[in-house]
Coordinates of C-alpha atoms and ligand atoms in Angstrom, one line a residue:
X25 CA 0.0 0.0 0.0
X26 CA 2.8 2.5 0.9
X27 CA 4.2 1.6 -2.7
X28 CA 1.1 3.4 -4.1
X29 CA 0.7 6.0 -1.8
X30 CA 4.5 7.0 -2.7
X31 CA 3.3 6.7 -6.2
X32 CA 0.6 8.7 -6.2
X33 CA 1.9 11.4 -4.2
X34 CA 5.8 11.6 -6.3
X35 CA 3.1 11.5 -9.5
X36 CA 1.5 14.4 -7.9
X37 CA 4.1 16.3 -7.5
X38 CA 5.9 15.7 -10.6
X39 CA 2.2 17.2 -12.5
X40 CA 2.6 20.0 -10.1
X41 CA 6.0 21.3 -10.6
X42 CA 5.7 21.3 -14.3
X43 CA 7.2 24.2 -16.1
X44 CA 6.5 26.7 -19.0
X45 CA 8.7 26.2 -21.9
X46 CA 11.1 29.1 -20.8
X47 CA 11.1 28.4 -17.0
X48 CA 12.3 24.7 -18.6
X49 CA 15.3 26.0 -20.8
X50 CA 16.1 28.5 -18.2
X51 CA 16.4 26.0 -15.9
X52 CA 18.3 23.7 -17.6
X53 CA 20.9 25.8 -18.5
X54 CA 21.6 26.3 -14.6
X55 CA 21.3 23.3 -13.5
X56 CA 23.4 21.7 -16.2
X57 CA 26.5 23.7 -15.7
X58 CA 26.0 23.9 -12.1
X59 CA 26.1 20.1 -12.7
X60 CA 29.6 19.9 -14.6
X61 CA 30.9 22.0 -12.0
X62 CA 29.9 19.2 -9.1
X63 CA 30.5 16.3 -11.5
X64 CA 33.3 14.7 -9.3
X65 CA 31.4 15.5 -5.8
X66 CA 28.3 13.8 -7.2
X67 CA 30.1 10.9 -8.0
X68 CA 32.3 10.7 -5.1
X69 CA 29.0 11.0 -2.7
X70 CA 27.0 8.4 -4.8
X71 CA 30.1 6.1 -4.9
X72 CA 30.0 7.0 -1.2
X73 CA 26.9 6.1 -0.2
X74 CA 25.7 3.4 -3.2
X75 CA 28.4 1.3 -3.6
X76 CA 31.1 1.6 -0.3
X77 CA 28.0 1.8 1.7
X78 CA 25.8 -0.2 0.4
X79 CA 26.3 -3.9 2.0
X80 CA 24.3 -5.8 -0.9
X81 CA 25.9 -3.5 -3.6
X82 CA 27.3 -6.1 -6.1
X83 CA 30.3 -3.8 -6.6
X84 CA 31.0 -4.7 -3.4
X85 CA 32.0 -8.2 -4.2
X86 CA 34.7 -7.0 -7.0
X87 CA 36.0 -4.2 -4.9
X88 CA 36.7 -6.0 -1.7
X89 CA 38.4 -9.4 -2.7
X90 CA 40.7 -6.2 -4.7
X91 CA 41.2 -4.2 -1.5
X92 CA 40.1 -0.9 -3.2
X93 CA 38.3 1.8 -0.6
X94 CA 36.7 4.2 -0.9
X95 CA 39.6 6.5 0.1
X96 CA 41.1 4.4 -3.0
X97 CA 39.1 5.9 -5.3
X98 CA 38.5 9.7 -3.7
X99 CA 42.3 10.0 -4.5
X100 CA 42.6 9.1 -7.7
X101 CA 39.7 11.2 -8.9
X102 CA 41.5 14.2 -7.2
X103 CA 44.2 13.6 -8.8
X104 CA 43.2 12.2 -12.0
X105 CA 39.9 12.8 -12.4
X106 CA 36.6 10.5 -12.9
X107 CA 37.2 9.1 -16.7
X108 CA 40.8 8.0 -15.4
X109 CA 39.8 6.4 -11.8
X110 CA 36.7 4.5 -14.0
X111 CA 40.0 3.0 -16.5
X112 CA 41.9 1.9 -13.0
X113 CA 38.5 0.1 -12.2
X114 CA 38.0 -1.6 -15.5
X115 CA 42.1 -2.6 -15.7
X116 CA 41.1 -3.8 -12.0
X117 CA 38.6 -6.2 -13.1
X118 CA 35.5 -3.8 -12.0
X119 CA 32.9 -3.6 -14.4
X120 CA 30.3 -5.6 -15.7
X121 CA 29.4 -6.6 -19.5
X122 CA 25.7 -6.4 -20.5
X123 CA 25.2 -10.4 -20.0
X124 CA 27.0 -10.4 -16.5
X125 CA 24.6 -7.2 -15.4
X126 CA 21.6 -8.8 -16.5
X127 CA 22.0 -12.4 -14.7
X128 CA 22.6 -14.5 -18.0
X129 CA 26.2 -15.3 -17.5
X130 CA 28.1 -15.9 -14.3
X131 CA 31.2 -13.0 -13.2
X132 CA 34.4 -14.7 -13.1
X133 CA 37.3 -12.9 -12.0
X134 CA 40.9 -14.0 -10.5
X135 CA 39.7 -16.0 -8.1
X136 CA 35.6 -15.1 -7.7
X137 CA 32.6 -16.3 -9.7
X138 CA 29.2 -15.0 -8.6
X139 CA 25.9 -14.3 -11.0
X140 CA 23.8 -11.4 -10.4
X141 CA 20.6 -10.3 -11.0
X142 CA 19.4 -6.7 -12.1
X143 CA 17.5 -5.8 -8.9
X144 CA 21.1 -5.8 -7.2
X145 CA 22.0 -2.9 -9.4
X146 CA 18.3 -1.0 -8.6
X147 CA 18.8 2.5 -6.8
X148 CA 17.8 1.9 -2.9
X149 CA 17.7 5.5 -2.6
X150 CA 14.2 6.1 -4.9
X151 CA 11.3 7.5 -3.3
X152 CA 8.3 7.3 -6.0
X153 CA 9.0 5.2 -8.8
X154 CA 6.7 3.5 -11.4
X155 CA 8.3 0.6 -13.3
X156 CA 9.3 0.4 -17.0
X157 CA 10.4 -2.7 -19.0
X158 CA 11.9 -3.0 -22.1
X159 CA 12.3 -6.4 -22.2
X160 CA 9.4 -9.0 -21.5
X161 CA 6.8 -8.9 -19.1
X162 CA 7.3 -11.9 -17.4
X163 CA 10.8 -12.5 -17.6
X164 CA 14.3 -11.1 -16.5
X165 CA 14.2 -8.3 -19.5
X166 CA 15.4 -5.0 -18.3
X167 CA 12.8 -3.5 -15.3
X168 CA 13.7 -0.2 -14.9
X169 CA 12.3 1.7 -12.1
X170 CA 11.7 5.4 -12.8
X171 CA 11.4 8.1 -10.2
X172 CA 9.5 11.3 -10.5
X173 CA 12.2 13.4 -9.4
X174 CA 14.8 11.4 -12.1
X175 CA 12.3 11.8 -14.9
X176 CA 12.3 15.7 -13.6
X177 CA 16.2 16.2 -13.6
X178 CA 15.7 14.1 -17.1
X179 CA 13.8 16.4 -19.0
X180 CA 16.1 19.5 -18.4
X181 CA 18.1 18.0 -21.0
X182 CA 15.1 17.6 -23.6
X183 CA 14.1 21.4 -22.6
X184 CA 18.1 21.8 -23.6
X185 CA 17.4 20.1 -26.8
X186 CA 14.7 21.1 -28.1
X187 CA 15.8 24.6 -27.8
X188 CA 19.5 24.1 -29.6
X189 CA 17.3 22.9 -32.4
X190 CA 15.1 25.8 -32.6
X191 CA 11.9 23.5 -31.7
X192 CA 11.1 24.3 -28.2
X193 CA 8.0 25.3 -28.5
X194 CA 7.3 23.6 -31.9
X195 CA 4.2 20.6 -32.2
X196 CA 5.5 16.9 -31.0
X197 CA 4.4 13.8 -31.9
X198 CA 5.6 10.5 -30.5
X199 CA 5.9 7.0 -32.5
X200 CA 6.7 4.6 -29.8
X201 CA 4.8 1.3 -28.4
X202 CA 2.7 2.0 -26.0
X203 CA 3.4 1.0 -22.0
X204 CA 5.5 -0.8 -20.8
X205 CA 8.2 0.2 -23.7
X206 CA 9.8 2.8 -21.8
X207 CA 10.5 6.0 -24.8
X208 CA 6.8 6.3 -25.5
X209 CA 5.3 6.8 -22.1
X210 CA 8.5 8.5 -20.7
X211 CA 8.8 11.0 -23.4
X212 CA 5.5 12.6 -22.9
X213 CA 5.7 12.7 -19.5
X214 CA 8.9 14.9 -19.5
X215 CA 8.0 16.7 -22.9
X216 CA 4.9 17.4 -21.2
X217 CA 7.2 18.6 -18.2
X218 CA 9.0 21.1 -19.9
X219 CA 5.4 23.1 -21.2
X220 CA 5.0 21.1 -24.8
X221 CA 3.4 18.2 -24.4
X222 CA 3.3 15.4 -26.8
X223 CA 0.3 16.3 -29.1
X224 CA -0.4 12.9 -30.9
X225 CA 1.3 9.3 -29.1
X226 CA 1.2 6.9 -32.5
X227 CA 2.1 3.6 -31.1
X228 CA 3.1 0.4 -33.7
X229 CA 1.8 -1.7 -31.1
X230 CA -1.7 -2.0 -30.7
X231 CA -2.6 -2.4 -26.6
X232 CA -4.4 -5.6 -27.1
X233 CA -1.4 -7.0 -28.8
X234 CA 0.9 -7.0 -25.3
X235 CA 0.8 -8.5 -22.2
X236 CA 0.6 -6.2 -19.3
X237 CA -0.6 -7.3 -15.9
X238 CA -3.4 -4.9 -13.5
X239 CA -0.7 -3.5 -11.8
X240 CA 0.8 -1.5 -14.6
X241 CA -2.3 -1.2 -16.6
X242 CA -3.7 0.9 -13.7
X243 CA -0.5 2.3 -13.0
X244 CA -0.8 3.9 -16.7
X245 CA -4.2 4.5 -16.5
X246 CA -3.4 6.8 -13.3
X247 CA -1.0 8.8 -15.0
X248 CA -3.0 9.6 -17.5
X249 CA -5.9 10.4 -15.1
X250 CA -4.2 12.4 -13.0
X251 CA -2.4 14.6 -15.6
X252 CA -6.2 15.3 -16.9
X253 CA -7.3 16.6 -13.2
X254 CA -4.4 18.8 -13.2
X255 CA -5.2 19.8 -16.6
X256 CA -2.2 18.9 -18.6
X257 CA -3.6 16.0 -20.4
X258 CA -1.3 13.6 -22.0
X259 CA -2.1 12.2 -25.8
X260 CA -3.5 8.8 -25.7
X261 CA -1.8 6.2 -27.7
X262 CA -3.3 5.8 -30.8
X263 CA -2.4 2.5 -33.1
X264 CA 0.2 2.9 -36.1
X265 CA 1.3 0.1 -37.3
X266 CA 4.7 0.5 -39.4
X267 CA 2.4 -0.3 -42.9
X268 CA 0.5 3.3 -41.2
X269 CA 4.1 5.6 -41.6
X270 CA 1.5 7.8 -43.5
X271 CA -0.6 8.8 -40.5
X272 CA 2.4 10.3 -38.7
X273 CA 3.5 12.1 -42.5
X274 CA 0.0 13.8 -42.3
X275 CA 0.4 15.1 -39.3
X276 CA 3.3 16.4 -39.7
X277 CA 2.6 18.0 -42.6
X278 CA -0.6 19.4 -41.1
X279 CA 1.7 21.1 -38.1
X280 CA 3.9 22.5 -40.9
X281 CA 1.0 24.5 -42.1
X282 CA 1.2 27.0 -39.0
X283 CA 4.5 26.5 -38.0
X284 CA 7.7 26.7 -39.1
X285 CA 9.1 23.4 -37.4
X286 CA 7.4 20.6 -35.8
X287 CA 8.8 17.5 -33.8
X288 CA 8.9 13.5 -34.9
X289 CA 10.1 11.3 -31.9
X290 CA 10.4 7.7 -33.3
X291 CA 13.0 5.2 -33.9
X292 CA 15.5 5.7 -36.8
X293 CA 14.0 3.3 -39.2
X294 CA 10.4 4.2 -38.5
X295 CA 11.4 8.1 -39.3
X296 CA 12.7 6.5 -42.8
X297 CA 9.1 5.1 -42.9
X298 CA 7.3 8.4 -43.1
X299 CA 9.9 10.1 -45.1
X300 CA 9.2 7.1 -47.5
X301 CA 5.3 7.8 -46.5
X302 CA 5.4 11.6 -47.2
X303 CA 7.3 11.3 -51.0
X304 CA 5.0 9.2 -52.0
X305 CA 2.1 11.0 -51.0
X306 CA 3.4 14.3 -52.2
X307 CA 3.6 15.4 -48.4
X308 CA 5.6 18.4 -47.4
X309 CA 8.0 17.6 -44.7
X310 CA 10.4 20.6 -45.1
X311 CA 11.6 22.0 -41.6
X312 CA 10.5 18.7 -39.8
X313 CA 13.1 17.3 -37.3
X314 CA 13.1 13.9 -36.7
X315 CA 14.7 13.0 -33.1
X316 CA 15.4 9.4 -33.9
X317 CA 16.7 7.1 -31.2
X318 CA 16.8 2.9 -30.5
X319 CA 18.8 2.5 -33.3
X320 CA 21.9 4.6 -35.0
X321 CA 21.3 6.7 -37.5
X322 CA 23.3 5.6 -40.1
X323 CA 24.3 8.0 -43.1
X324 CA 21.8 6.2 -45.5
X325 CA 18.8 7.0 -43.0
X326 CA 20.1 10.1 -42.5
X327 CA 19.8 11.2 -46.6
X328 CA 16.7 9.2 -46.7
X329 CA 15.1 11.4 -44.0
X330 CA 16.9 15.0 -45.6
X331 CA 15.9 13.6 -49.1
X332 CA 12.3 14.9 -48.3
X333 CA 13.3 18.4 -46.3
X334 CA 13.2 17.4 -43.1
X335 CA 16.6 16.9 -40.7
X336 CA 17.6 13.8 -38.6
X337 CA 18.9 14.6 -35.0
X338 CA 20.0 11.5 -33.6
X339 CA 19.4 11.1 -29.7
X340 CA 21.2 8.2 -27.4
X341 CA 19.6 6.4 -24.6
X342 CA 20.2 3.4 -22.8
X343 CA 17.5 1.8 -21.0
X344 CA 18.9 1.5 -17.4
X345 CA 19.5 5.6 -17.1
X346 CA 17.3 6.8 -20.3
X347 CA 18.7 9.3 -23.0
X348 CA 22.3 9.5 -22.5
X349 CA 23.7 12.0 -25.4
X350 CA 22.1 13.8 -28.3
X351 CA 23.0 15.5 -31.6
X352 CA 23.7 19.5 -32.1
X353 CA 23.1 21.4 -35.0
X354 CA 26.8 21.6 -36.4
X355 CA 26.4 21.3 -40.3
X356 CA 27.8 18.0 -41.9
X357 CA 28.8 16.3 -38.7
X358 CA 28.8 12.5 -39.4
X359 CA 24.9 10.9 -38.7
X360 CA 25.9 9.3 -35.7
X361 CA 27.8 12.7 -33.9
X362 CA 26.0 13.1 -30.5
X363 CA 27.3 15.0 -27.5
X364 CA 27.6 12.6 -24.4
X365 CA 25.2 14.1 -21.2
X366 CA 28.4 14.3 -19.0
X367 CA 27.0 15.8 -16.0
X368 CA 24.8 13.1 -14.9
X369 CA 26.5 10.1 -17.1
X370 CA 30.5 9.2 -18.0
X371 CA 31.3 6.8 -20.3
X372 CA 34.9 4.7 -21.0
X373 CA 35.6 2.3 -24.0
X374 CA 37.5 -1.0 -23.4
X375 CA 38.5 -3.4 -26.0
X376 CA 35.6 -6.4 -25.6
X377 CA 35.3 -9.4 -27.9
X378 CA 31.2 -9.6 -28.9
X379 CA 30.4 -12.9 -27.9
X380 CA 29.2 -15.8 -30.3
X381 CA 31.2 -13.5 -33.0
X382 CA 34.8 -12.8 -34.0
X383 CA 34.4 -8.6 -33.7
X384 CA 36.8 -7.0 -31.1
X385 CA 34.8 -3.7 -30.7
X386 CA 35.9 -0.6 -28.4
X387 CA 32.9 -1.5 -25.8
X388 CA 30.9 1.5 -23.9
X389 CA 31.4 0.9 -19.9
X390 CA 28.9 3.9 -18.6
X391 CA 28.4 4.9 -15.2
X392 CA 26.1 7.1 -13.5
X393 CA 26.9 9.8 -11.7
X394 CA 22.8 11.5 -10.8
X395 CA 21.6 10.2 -7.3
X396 CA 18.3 9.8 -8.8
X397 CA 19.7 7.5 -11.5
X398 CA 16.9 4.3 -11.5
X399 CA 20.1 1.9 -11.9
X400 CA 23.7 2.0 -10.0
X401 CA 26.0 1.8 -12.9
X402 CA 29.8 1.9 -12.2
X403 CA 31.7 0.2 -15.4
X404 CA 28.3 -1.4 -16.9
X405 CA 28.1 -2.3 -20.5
X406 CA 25.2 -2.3 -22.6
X407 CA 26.4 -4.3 -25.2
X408 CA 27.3 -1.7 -27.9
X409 CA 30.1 0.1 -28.5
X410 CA 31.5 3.1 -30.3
X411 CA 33.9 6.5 -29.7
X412 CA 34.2 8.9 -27.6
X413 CA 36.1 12.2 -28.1
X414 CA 36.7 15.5 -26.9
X415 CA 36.8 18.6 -29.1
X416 CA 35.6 19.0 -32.6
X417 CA 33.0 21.0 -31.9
X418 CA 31.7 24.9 -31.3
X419 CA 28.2 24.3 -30.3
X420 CA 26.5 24.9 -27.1
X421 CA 27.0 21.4 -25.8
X422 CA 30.4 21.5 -26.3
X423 CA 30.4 24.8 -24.4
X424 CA 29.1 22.5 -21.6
X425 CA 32.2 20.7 -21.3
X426 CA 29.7 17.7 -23.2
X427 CA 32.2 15.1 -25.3
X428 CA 31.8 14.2 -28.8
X429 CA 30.3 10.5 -28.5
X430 CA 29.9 8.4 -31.4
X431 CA 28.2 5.0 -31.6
X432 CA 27.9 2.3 -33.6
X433 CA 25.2 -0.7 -33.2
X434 CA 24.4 -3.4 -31.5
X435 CA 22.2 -5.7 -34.4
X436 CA 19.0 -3.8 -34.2
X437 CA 16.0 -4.2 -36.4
X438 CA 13.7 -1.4 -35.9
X439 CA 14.1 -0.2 -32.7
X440 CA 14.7 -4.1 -31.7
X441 CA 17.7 -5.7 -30.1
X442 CA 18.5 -9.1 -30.9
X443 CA 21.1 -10.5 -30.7
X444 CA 21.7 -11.8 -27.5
X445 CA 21.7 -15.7 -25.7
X446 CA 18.1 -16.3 -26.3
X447 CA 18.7 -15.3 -30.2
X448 CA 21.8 -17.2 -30.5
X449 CA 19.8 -20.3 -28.8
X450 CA 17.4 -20.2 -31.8
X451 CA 19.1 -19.9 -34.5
X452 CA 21.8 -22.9 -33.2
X453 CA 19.5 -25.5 -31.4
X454 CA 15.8 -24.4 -31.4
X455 CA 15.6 -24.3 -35.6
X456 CA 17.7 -27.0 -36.5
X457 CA 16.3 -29.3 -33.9
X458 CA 12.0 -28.3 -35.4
X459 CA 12.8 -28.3 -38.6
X460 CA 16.2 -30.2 -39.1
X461 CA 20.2 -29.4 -40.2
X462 CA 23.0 -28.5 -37.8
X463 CA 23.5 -25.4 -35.7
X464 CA 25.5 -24.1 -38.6
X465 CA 22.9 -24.2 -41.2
X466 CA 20.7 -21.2 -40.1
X467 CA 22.0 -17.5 -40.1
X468 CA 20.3 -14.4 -40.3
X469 CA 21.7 -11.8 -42.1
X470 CA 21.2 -7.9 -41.6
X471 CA 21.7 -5.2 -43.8
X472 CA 19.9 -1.9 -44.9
X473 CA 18.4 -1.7 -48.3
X474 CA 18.8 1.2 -50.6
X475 CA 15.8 3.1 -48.5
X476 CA 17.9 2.9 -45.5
X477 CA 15.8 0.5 -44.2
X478 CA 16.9 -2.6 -42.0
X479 CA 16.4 -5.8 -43.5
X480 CA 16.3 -9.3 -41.9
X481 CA 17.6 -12.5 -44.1
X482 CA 16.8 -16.0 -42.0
X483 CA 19.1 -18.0 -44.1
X484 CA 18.0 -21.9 -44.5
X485 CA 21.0 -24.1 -45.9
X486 CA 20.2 -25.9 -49.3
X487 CA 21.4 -28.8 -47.2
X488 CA 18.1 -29.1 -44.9
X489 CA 16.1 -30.3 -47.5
X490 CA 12.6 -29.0 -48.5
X491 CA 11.1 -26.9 -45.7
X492 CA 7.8 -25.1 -45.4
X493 CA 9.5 -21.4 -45.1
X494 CA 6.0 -20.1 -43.8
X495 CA 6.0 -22.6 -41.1
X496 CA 9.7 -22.1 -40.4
X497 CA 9.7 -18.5 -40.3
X498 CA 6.4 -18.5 -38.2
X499 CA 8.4 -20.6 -35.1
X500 CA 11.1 -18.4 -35.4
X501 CA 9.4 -15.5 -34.7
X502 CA 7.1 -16.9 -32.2
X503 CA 10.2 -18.5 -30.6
X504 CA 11.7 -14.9 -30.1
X505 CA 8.5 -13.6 -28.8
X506 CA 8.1 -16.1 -26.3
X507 CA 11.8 -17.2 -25.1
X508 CA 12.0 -17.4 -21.6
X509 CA 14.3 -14.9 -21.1
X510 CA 13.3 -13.0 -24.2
X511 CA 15.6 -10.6 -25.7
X512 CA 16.5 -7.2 -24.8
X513 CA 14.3 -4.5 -25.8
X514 CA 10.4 -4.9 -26.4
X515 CA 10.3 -8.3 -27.7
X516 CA 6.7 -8.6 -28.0
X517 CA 6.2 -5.0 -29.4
X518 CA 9.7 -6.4 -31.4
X519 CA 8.5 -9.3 -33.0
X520 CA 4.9 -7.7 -33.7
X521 CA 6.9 -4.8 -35.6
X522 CA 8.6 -7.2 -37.3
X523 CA 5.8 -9.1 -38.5
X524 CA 4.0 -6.1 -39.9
X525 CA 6.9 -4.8 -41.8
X526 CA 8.0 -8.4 -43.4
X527 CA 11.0 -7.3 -42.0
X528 CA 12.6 -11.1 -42.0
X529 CA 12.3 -13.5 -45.3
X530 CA 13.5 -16.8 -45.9
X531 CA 16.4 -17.2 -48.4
X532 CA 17.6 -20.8 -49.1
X533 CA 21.2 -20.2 -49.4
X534 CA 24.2 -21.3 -47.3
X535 CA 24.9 -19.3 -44.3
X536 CA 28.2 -16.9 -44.9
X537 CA 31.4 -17.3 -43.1
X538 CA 33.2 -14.7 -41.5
X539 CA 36.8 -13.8 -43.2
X540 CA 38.2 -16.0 -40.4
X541 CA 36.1 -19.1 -41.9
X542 CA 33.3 -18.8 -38.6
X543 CA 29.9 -19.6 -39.8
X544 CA 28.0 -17.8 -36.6
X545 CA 24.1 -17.0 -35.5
X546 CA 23.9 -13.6 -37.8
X547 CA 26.1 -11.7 -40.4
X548 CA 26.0 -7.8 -40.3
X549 CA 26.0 -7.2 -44.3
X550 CA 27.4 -3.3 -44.6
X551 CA 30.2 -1.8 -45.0
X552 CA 30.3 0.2 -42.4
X553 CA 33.4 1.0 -40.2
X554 CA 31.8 -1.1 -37.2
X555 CA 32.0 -3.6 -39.7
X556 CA 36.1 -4.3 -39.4
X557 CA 35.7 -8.2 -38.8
X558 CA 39.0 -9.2 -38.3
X559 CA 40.3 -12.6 -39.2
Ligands
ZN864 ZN1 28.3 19.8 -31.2

């Protein structure tokens, strides 16, 4: 009961406190420098009290056995600062990879093996939280607890955003799955935070199509409730599937009418769709910014979505702490340029093998820094990997002290992450053993077509013999939807996206090796410069 009540009230508050547009950009620009300024305080005092304090922190249980204090680690950041200390850590053996955060595989260091489980790494500190999952309902996906006073500190930065893009006041529309996928639901709370709330939700994902229990169907339903008493109403989620990209082009170009800018929150690919949508229907776009996130925005989405006027700003989130860097305005920076949010997150690389692959990629380890962060992150990976750099850049970001951070993928399919134990599982056993072959005779290959879209090959080897490729690609993608420990982001919004945009086809062809000879699970077909397999 006291769960609720806290709910209710932090909800409350949250409505209450909201800002005008001005107040919200006023306020962020404070707060945000005032921010860099503490940035090695913060994370001395949640290091402090989250991790040297904290008895069942799982940090604990690398740092001890090492014989690092907290004393330890207040030096070196005096003397080094926090991006060097976190690089001691790593070298140290403390960090975790995405599978080790998330329970899947067991920690083994010199001398220690232990498993964890993500509700060791939740925030005990968080007052009134409601609960987000980008992964499964019922399974060990990612829960992420958010806190009113997080999502308040959060949407400074979208205030910051908008702003540096000229849209802060412009029209928003959202193109997200509806609850529990956490950008849809969390984006128009904050947007509606910062005085310009979300005017249409579009959701690819119809309600009826998930699996949400009571709880968070009346925790949802009281959000919206609430916001209505207090008279800031949110949109309700209306269905879009991705065969629908024209609905969101219409009301876009609609907005455009009476203003000069207006605002498309979606995932990379699904932007493509209505730039695709709005060509085809002759539908001006020009001055539209796409914000585009869950996937990279790679230069051919990026043409795709300036072919028809509008411009591409790519934003970076990871689900445990939510958007994590963004994109500025500097002409002809490469698709991907964002500016890392340094105050409140800090981010290393390490060299990291991808598992069930032969790719040595320079891994993300992030860690947050914000005592209202919903997850404790000190050297966590999330499983993709890019650059980080500082300099480059005048913008206001940079002004900030905010570092140029660059990222490439992990496999994504719309929005979708994949590739991961319960993927690889498939593809090897599950497949071979329904419909027959080896673990070596199925493959799925990704690559974007000329549109810029993603595009999903489920290779069948000649050497299986006839199949029925209905029936084959049916179980696969009802064995993804329903794995017990069902992949990373959405899967059931995932799968359901995939279905409607045929995203995945059968080819009957043998499954291609990597330049080292490797016939593994998938095959990334691009060139891109993530794509340096190495023999
Ligand atoms: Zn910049």
């Amino acid at each position: 009961m006291q769960k609720y009540i806290r709910f209710v009230n932090g909800l409350r508050k949250f409505i209450q406190s909201r800002m005008t547009p001005e107040e919200a950009i006023a306020s962020a620009r404070t707060q945000l420098k005032h921010r860099m300024l503490a940035r090695e305080e913060n994370f001395l005092t949640l290091a402090e009290k989250s991790i040297f304090g904290y008895p069942r922190s799982p940090y604990l249980k690398l740092l001890v056995p090492k014989q690092i204090t907290f004393d330890d680690v207040k030096s070196w950041v005096s003397q080094n600062g926090i991006e060097q200390t976190l690089r001691v850590l790593q070298n140290e053996g403390i960090y975790f990879t995405v599978d080790e955060f998330k329970g899947k595989i067991p920690v083994v260091r010199k001398g220690i093996e232990f498993r964890c489980e993500e509700s060791m790494f939740d925030n005990p500190f968080l007052s009134c939280a409601y609960e987000v999952r980008s992964g499964a309902t019922r399974s060990a996906g990612t829960r992420i607890r958010i806190d009113f006073d997080y999502l308040n500190q959060r949407c400074l930065y979208d205030a910051f955003l908008l702003n540096h893009h000229g849209c802060l006041t412009s029209p928003i529309a959202n193109w997200f799955p509806v609850f529990p996928g956490a950008p849809g639901i969390n984006s128009s709370l904050r947007f509606a935070h910062i005085g310009n709330r979300v005017q249409r939700w579009f959701s690819q994902v119809a309600e009826d199509q998930l699996n949400v229990n009571w709880e968070k169907k009346w925790g949802t339903k009281l959000i919206f409730t609430m916001h209505s008493l207090y008279g800031s109403s949110l949109a309700e989620p209306e269905y879009a599937s991705l065969n629908d990209a024209y609905k969101i082009a219409e009301w876009a170009s609609q907005a455009l009418n009476e203003h000069s800018t207006c605002v498309v929150y979606t995932f990379a690919a699904s932007a493509v769709r209505v730039c695709i949508a709005a060509a085809e229907a002759n539908l001006n776009l020009r001055g539209a910014k796409f914000f585009v996130t869950g996937e990279p925005l790679t230069p051919q989405k990026k043409k795709e979505i300036e072919s028809v006027g509008a411009s591409a700003v790519p934003v970076y989130g990871i689900s445990e702490a939510g958007v994590i860097a963004a994109g500025c305005d500097t002409p002809d920076a490469a698709s991907d340029h964002c500016h890392l949010y340094k105050d409140t997150t800090a981010a290393i690389t390490h060299k990291h093998r991808v598992p069930h692959s032969d790719m040595n990629v320079d891994s993300f380890l992030f860690t947050s820094l914000l005592y209202e962060s919903p997850k404790l992150l000190l050297n966590v990976g999330m499983g993709d990997y890019g650059e980080i750099s500082t300099g480059g850049c005048e913008c206001e970001f940079a002004e900030l002290g905010f570092d140029t951070h660059r990222s490439y993928e992990k496999l994504t399919g719309e929005g979708v992450t994949f590739v991961d134990t319960d993927f690889i599982r498939i593809i090897e056993k599950e497949l071979p053993e329904k419909f027959g072959g080896r673990s070596t005779d199925y493959q799925l290959v990704e690559h974007e077509d000329a549109r810029g879209l993603t595009q999903l090959q489920l290779l069948v080897s000649p050497r299986v013999g006839s199949i029925n490729e209905n029936a084959v690609l049916g179980a696969f993608l009802v064995l993804l939807k329903t794995a017990e420990d069902s992949p990373e982001s959405w899967a059931q919004s995932g799968t359901e996206m995939w279905k409607q945009s045929k995203m995945v086809r059968i080819t009957r062809d043998s499954p291609i090796a990597t330049a080292s000879g490797k016939i593994l699970p998938f095959y990334l077909q691009k060139n891109k410069k993530s794509q340096a397999v190495k023999a």
